[in-house]
GROMACS .gro file of C-alpha atoms in nm:
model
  170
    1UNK     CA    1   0.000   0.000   0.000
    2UNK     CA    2   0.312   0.272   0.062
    3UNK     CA    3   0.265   0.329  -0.349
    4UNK     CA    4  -0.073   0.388  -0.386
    5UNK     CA    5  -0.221   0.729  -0.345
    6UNK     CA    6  -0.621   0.753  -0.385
    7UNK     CA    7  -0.637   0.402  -0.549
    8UNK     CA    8  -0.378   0.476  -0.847
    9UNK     CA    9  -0.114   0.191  -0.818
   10UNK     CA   10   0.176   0.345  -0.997
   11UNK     CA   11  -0.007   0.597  -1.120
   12UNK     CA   12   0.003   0.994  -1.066
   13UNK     CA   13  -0.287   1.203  -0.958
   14UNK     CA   14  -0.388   1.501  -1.205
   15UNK     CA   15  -0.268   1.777  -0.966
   16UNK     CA   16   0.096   1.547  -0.947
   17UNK     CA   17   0.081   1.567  -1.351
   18UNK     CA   18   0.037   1.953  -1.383
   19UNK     CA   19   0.360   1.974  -1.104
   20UNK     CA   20   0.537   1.781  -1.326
   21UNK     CA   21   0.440   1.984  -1.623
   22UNK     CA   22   0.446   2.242  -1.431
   23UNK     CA   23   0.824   2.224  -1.280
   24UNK     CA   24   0.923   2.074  -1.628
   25UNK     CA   25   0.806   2.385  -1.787
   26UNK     CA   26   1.002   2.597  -1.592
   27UNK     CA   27   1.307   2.384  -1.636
   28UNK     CA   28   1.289   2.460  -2.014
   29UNK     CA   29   1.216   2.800  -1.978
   30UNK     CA   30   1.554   2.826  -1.759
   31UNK     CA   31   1.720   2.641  -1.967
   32UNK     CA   32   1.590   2.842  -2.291
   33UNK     CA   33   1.692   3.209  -2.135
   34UNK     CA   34   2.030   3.059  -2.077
   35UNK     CA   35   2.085   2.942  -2.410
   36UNK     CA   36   1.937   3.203  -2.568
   37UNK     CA   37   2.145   3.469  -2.357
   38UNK     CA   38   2.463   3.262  -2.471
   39UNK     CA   39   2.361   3.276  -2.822
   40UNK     CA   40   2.227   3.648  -2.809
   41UNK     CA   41   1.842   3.617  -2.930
   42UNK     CA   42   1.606   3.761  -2.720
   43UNK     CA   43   1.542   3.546  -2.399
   44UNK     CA   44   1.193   3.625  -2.380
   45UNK     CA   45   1.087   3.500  -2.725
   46UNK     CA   46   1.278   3.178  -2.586
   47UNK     CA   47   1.081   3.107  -2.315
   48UNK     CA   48   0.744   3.228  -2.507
   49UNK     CA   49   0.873   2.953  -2.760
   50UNK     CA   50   0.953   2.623  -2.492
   51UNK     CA   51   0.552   2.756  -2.360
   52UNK     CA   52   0.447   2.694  -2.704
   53UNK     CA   53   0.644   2.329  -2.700
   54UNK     CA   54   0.387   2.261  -2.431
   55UNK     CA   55   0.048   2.456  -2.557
   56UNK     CA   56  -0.090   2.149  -2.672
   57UNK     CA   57   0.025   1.785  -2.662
   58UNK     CA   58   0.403   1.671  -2.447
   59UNK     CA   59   0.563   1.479  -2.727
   60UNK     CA   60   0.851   1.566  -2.938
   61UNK     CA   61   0.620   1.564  -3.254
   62UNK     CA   62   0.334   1.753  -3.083
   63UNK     CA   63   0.600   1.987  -2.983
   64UNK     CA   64   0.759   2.001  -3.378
   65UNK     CA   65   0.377   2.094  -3.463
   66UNK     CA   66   0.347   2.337  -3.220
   67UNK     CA   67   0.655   2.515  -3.313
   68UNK     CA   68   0.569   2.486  -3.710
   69UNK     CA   69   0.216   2.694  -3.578
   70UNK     CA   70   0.397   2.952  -3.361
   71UNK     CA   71   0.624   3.018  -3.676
   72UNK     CA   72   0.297   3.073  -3.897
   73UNK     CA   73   0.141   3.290  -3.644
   74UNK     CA   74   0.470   3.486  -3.648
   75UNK     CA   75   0.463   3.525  -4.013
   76UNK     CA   76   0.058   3.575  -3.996
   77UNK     CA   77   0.142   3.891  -3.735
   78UNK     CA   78   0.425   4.023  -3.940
   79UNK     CA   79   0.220   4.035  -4.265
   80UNK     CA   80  -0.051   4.174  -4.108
   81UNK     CA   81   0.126   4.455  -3.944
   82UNK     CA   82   0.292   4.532  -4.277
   83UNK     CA   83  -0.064   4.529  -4.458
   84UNK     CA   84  -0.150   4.763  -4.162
   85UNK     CA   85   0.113   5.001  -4.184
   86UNK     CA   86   0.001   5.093  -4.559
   87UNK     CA   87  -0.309   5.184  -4.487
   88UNK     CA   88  -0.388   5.534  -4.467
   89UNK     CA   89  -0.563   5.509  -4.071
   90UNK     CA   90  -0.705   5.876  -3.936
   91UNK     CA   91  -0.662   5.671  -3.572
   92UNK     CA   92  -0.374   5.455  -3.500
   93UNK     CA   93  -0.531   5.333  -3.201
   94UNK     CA   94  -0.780   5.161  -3.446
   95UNK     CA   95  -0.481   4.968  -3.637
   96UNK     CA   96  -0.378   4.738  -3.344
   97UNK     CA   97  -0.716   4.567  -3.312
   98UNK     CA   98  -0.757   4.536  -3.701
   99UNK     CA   99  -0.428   4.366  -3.737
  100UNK     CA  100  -0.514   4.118  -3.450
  101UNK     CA  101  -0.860   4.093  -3.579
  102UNK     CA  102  -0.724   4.011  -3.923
  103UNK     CA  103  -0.431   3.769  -3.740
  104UNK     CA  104  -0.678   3.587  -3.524
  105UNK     CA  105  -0.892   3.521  -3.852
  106UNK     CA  106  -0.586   3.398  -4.040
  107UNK     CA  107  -0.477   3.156  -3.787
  108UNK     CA  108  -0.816   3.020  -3.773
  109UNK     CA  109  -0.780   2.960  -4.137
  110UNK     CA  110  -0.483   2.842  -4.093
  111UNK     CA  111  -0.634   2.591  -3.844
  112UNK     CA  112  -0.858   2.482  -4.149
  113UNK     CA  113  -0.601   2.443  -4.423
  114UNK     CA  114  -0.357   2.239  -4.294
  115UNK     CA  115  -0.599   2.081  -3.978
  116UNK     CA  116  -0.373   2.159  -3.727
  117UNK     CA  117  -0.588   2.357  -3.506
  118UNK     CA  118  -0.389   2.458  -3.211
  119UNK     CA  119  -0.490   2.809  -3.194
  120UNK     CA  120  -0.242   2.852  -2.887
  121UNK     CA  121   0.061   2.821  -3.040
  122UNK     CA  122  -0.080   3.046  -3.352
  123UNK     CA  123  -0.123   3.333  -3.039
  124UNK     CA  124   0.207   3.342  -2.910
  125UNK     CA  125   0.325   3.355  -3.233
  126UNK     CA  126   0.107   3.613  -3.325
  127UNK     CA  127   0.183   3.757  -2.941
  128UNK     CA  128   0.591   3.757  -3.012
  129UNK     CA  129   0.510   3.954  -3.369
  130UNK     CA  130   0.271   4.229  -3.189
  131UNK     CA  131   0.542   4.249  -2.900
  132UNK     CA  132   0.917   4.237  -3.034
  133UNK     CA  133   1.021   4.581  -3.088
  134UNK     CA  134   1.170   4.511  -3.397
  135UNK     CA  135   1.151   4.636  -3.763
  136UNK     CA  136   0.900   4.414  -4.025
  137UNK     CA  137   1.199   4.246  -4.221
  138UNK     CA  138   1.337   3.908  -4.272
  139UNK     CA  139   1.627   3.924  -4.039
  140UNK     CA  140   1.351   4.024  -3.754
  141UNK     CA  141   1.195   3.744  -3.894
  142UNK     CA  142   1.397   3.481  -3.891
  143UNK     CA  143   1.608   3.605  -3.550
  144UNK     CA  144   1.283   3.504  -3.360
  145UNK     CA  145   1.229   3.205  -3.585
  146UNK     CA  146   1.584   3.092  -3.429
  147UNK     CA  147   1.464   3.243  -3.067
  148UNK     CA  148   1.140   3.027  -3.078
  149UNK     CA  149   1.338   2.773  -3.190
  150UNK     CA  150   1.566   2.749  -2.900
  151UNK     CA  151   1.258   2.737  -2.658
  152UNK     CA  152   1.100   2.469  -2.837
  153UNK     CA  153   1.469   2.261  -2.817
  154UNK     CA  154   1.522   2.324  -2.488
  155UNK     CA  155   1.184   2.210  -2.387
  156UNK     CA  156   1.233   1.931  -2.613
  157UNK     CA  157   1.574   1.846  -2.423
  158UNK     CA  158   1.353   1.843  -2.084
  159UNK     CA  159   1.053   1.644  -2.186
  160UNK     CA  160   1.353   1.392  -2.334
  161UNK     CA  161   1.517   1.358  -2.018
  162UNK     CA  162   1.249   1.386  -1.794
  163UNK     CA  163   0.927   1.233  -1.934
  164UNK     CA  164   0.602   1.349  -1.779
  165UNK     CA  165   0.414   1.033  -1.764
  166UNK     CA  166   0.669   0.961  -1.420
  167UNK     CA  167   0.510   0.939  -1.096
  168UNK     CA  168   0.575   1.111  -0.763
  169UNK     CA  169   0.620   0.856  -0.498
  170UNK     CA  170   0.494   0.910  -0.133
   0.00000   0.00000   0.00000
């Protein structure tokens, strides 16, 4: 009986599995601001990037997906900003929720192209476009391609080493 906890023999509880998730999350996002910090990307877009390896799914293909969607929805919020920016707005107040309105409706049909629907991952990737103070270009582009990229790894490398399907012994 010293292994079982509410009946589960070998088994965790739902509040042990979101600590585990939980802690493991937090080990890739430490582990994603210090690689990104040796590499020099942005550390932030890092850990927004290993949250999006976990938005839907634990699994090193769930997590590939989940990267491949935060990458659209960071090419979905840089288009739309550029669209944005050419159009001649009396109120620039008005453009921000137009170019999320117009994001949030292109990951949606995003969602129904390819039917990968994990409108999560689409929003921090449309979330890391709206927020990086950078200029619309390629190079901004593809430096938080490589930033998200480094998340996703790192909480890759933790979900590798330590699986989430362990249990917490009492």
């Amino acid at each position: 009986m010293s292994g079982e906890i509410k009946g589960y023999r070998n088994q965790s509880v739902p509040s042990q599995q979101r600590f585990i998730t939980g802690s493991r999350m937090v080990l890739s996002g430490f582990l994603a601001v210090a690689v990104a910090s040796l590499v020099d990307l942005p550390a932030w877009v890092a850990v927004l990037g290993a949250t999006a390896y976990f938005a839907r799914g634990s699994s090193l293909r769930a997590g590939s997906y989940n990267l491949a969607c935060t990458v659209t929805g960071l090419g979905l919020g840089f288009v739309v900003q550029a669209v944005i920016a050419k159009w001649p707005l009396e109120l620039t107040l008005l453009s921000l929720p137009l170019a999320l309105l117009f994001s949030a409706v292109g990951a949606w049909a995003m969602g129904l192209v390819t039917g990968i629907s994990n409108i999560a991952s689409y929003a921090i990737g449309i979330l890391i476009a709206f927020a990086a103070p950078l200029p619309i270009s390629l190079d901004s582009y593809f430096l938080l391609i490589a930033a998200s990229a480094v998340g996703a790894i790192s909480a890759g490398l933790a979900d590798y080493f330590w699986p989430g399907r362990s249990a917490i012994s009492c």
